[in-house]
Short mmCIF file of C-alpha atoms in Angstrom, two decimals:
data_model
loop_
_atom_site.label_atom_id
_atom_site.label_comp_id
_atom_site.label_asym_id
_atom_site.label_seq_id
_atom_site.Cartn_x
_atom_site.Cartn_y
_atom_site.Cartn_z
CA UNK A 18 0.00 0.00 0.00
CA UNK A 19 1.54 3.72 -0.92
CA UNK A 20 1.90 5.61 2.49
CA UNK A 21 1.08 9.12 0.45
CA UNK A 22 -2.21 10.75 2.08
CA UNK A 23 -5.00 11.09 -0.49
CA UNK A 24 -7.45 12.38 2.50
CA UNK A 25 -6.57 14.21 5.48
CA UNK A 26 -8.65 16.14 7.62
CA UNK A 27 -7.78 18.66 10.15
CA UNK A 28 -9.93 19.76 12.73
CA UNK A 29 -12.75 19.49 10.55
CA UNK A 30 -16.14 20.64 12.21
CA UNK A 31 -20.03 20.94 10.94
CA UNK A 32 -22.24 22.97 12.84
CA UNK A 33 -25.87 23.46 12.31
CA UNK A 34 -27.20 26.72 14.54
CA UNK A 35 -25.79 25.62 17.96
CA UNK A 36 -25.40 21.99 17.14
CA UNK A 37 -22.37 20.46 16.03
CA UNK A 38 -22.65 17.75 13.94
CA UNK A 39 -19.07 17.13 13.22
CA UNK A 40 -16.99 17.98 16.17
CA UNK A 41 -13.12 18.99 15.38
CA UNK A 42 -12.63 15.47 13.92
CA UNK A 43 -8.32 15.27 12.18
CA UNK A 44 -6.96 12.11 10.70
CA UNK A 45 -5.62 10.52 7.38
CA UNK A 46 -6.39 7.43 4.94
CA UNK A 47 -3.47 6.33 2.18
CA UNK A 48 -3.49 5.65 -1.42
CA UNK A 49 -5.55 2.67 -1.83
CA UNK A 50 -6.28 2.24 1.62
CA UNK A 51 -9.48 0.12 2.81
CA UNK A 52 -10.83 3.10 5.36
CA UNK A 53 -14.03 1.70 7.59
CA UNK A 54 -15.67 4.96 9.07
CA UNK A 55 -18.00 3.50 11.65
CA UNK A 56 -20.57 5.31 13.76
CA UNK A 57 -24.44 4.78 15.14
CA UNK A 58 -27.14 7.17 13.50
CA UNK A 59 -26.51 10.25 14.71
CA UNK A 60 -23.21 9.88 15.24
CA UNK A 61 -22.06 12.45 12.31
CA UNK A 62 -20.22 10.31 9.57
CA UNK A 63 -22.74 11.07 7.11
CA UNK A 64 -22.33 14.85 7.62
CA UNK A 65 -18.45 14.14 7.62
CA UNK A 66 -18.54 12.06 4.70
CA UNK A 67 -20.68 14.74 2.69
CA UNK A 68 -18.19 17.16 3.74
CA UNK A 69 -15.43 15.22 1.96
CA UNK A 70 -17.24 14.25 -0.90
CA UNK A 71 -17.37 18.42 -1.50
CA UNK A 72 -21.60 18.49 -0.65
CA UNK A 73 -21.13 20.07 1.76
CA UNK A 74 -18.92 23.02 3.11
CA UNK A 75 -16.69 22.60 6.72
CA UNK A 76 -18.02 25.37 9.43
CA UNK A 77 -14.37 25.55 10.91
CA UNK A 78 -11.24 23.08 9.44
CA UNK A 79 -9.84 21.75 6.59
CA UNK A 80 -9.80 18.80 4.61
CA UNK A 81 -7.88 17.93 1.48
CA UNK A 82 -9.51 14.96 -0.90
CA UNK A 83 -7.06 14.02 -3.94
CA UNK A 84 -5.23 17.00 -3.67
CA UNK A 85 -8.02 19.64 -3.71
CA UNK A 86 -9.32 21.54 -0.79
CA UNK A 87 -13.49 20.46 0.06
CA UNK A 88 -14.20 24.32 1.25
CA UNK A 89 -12.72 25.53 -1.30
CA UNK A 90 -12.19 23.21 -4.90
CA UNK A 91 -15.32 21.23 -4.24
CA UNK A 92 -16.13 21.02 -7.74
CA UNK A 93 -12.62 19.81 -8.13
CA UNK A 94 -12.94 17.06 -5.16
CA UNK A 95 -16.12 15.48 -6.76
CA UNK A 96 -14.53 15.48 -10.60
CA UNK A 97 -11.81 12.95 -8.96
CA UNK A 98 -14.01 10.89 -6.73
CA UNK A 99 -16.35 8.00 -7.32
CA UNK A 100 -19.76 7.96 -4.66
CA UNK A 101 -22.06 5.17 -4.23
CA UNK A 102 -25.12 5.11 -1.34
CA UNK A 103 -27.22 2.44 0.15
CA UNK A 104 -29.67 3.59 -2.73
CA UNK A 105 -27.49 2.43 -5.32
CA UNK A 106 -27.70 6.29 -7.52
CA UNK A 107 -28.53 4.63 -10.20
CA UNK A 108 -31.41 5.44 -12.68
CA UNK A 109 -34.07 2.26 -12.56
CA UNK A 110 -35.62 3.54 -15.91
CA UNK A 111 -32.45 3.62 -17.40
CA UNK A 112 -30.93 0.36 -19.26
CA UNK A 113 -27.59 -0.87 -17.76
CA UNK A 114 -25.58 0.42 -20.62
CA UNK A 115 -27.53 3.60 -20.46
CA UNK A 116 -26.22 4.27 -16.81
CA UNK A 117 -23.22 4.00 -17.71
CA UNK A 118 -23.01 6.55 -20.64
CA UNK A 119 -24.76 9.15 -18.60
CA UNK A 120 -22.35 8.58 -15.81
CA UNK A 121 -19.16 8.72 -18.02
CA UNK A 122 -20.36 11.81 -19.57
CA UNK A 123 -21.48 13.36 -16.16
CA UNK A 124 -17.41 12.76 -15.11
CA UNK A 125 -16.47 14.79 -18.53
CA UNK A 126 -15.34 11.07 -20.51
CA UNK A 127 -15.05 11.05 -23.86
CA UNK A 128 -16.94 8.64 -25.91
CA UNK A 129 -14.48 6.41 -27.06
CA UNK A 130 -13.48 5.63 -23.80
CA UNK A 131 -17.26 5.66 -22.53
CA UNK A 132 -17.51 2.61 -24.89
CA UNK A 133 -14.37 0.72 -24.13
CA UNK A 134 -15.00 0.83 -20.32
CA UNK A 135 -18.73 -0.12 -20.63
CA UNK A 136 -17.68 -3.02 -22.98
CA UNK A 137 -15.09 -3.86 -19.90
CA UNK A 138 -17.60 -3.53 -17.31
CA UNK A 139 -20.26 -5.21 -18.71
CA UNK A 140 -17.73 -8.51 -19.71
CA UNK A 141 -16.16 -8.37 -15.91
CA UNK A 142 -20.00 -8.12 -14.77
CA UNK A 143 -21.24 -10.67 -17.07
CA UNK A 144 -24.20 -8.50 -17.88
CA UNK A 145 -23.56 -8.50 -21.62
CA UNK A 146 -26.30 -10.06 -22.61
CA UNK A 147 -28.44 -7.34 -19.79
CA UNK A 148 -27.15 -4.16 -21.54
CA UNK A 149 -30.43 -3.27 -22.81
CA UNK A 150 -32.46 -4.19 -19.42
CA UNK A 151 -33.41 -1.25 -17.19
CA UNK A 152 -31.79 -1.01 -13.99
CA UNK A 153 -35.61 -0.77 -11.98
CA UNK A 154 -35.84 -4.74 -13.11
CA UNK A 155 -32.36 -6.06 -12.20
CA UNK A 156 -31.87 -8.29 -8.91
CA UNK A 157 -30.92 -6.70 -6.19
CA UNK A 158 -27.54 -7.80 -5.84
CA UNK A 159 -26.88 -6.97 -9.78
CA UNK A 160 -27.81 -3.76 -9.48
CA UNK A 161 -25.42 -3.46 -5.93
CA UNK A 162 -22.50 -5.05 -8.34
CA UNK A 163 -23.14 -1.92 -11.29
CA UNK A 164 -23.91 0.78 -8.71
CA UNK A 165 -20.34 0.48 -7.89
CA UNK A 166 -18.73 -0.51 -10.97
CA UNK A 167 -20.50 3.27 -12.36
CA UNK A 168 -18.99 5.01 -9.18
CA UNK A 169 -15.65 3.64 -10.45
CA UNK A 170 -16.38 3.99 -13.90
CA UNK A 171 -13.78 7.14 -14.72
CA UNK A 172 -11.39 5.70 -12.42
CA UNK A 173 -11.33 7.92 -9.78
CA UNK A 174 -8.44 8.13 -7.02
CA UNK A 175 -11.14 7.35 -4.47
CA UNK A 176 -14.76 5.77 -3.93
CA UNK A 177 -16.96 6.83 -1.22
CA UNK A 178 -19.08 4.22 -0.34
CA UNK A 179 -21.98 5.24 1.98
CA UNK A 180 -23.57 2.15 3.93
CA UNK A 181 -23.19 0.16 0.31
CA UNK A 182 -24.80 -3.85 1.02
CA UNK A 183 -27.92 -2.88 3.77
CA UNK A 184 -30.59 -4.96 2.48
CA UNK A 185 -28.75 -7.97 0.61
CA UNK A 186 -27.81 -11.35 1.91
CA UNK A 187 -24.40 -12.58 3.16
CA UNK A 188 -23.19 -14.32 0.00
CA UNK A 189 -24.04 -11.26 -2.10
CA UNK A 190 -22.22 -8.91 0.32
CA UNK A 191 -18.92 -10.94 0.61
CA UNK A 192 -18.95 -10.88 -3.45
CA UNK A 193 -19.38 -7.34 -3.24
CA UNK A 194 -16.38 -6.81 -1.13
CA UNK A 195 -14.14 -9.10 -3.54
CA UNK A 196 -15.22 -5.75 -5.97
CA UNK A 197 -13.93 -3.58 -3.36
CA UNK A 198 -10.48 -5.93 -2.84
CA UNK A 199 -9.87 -5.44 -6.42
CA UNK A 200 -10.59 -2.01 -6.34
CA UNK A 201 -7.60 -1.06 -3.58
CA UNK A 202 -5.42 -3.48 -5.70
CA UNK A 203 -5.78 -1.43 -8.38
CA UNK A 204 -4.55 1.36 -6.15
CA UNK A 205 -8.10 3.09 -5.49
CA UNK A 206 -8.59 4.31 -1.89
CA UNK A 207 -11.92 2.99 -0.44
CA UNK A 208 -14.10 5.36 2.23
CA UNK A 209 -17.12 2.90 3.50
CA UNK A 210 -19.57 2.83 5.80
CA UNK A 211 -21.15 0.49 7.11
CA UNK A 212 -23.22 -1.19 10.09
CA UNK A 213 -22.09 -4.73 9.62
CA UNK A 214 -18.89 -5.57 11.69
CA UNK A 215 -17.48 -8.59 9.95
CA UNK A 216 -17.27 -5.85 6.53
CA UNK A 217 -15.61 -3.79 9.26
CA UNK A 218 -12.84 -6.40 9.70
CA UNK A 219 -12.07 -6.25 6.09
CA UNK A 220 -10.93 -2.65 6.43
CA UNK A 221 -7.70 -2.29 6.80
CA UNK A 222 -8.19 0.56 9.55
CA UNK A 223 -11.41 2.11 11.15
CA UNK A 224 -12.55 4.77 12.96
CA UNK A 225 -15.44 4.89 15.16
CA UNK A 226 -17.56 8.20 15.70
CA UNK A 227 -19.00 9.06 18.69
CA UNK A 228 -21.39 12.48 19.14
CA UNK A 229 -19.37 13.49 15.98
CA UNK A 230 -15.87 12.87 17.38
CA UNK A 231 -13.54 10.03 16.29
CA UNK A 232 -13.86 8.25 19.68
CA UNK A 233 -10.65 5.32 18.11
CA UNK A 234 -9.07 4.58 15.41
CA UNK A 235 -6.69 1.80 14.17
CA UNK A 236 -6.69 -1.70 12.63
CA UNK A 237 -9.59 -4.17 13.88
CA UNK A 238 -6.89 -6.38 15.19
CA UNK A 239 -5.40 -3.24 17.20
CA UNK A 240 -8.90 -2.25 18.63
CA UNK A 241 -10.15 -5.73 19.24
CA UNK A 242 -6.80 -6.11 21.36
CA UNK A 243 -7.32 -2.79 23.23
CA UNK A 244 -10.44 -3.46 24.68
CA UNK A 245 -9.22 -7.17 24.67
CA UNK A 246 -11.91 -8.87 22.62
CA UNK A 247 -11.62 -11.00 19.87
CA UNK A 248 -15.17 -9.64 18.36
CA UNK A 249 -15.12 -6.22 16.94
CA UNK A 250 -19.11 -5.14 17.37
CA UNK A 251 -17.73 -5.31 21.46
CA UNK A 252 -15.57 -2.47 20.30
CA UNK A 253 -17.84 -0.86 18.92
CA UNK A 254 -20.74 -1.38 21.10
CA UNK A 255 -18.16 -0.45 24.15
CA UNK A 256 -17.51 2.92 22.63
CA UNK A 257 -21.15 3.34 20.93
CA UNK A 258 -22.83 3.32 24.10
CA UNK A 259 -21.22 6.33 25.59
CA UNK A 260 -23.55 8.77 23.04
CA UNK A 261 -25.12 11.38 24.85
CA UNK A 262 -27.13 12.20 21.74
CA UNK A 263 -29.49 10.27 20.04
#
């Protein structure tokens, strides 16, 4: 894995009237770097994430994603990122090779290469013979497979991947994450969310937010040994519990 810094934050804070969402949070993730950002609804990683992602702009901080400032280049910041929610951002009355056009153009492709890298995609997909389906009648898991395959469709440095597998079954979400393996091997840096601690122990580092502060942070092996469990929802549920907001 590089060791170069493709997102750092420094005290980076969100604050809505008198409440802060986002409380002075700093830290780091590498070049193609698996980063889990864990937290209980409420907790602020959705605010945080949206603040990286360049949707939304810091109250006090800084934070630099793929070498552009999110306060200030956040047009820049979402040109070199890829973005995927639990909704899939897809279009269901869109084909599958539809979705993909519209995508590459909305990331400024050109259309040769919008061709060649939907011919790719749909071959390392198998959906060749789906191309002219629309998305709305796809299985679930399918459409989980091409909502990320389109957030990675031009490439980007990094994917933001926001609670990515809720609703699919166990089988479907460890194929998923062979997607995301492949992904950081290729050098892409990979931001998820996600409730499910076994995905967490895939990551190779997480943080967990508590009343939007990054209550820990390290490997799962290092956390599971600091609170000296071998199960990592103890870790979080041990550091979860001490919300004082809902």
């Amino acid at each position: 894995m590089d060791t170069e810094s493709v997102i750092t934050a420094d005290g980076l804070t969100k604050k809505f009237g008198s409440f802060t969402a986002v409380d002075n949070i700093s830290f780091s993730v590498r070049r193609g770097e698996i980063f889990g950002f864990l937290g209980a609804n409420g907790a602020g990683k959705t605010t945080a994430m949206r603040m990286l992602c360049g949707l939304s702009r810091p109250t006090a901080g800084r934070a630099v994603v793929a070498g552009y400032d999110v306060g200030e280049q956040p047009e820049q910041v979402k040109r070199h990122i890829g973005y995927m929610s639990q909704r899939f951002s897809l279009y269901d009355d869109l084909t599958v090779t539809e979705n993909m056009r519209l995508f590459g153009g909305i990331y400024g492709m050109d259309g040769g290469t919008i061709r060649r890298k939907t011919a790719e995609c749909l071959r390392s997909l198998a959906l060749e013979d789906e191309r002219d389906t629309l998305v709305g009648s796809l299985p679930l898991g399918w459409k989980q497979k091409l909502a990320f395959t389109v957030a990675t469709f031009h490439e980007p440095e990094i994917v933001f991947l926001d609670e990515p597998t809720g609703g699919v079954d166990p089988m479907t979400r460890r194929t998923f994450w062979e997607l995301i393996y492949a992904a950081a091997d290729r050098g892409t840096t990979v931001f998820v969310t996600t409730h499910y601690m076994d995905e967490a122990e895939y990551c190779d580092r997480v943080s967990v937010m508590v009343d939007g502060r990054i209550e820990a942070l390290d490997t799962p092996k290092a956390l599971k040994a600091a609170m000296g469990t071998d199960n990592l929802y103890d870790v979080f549920y041990s550091l979860a519990r001490k919300a004082e907001r809902g």
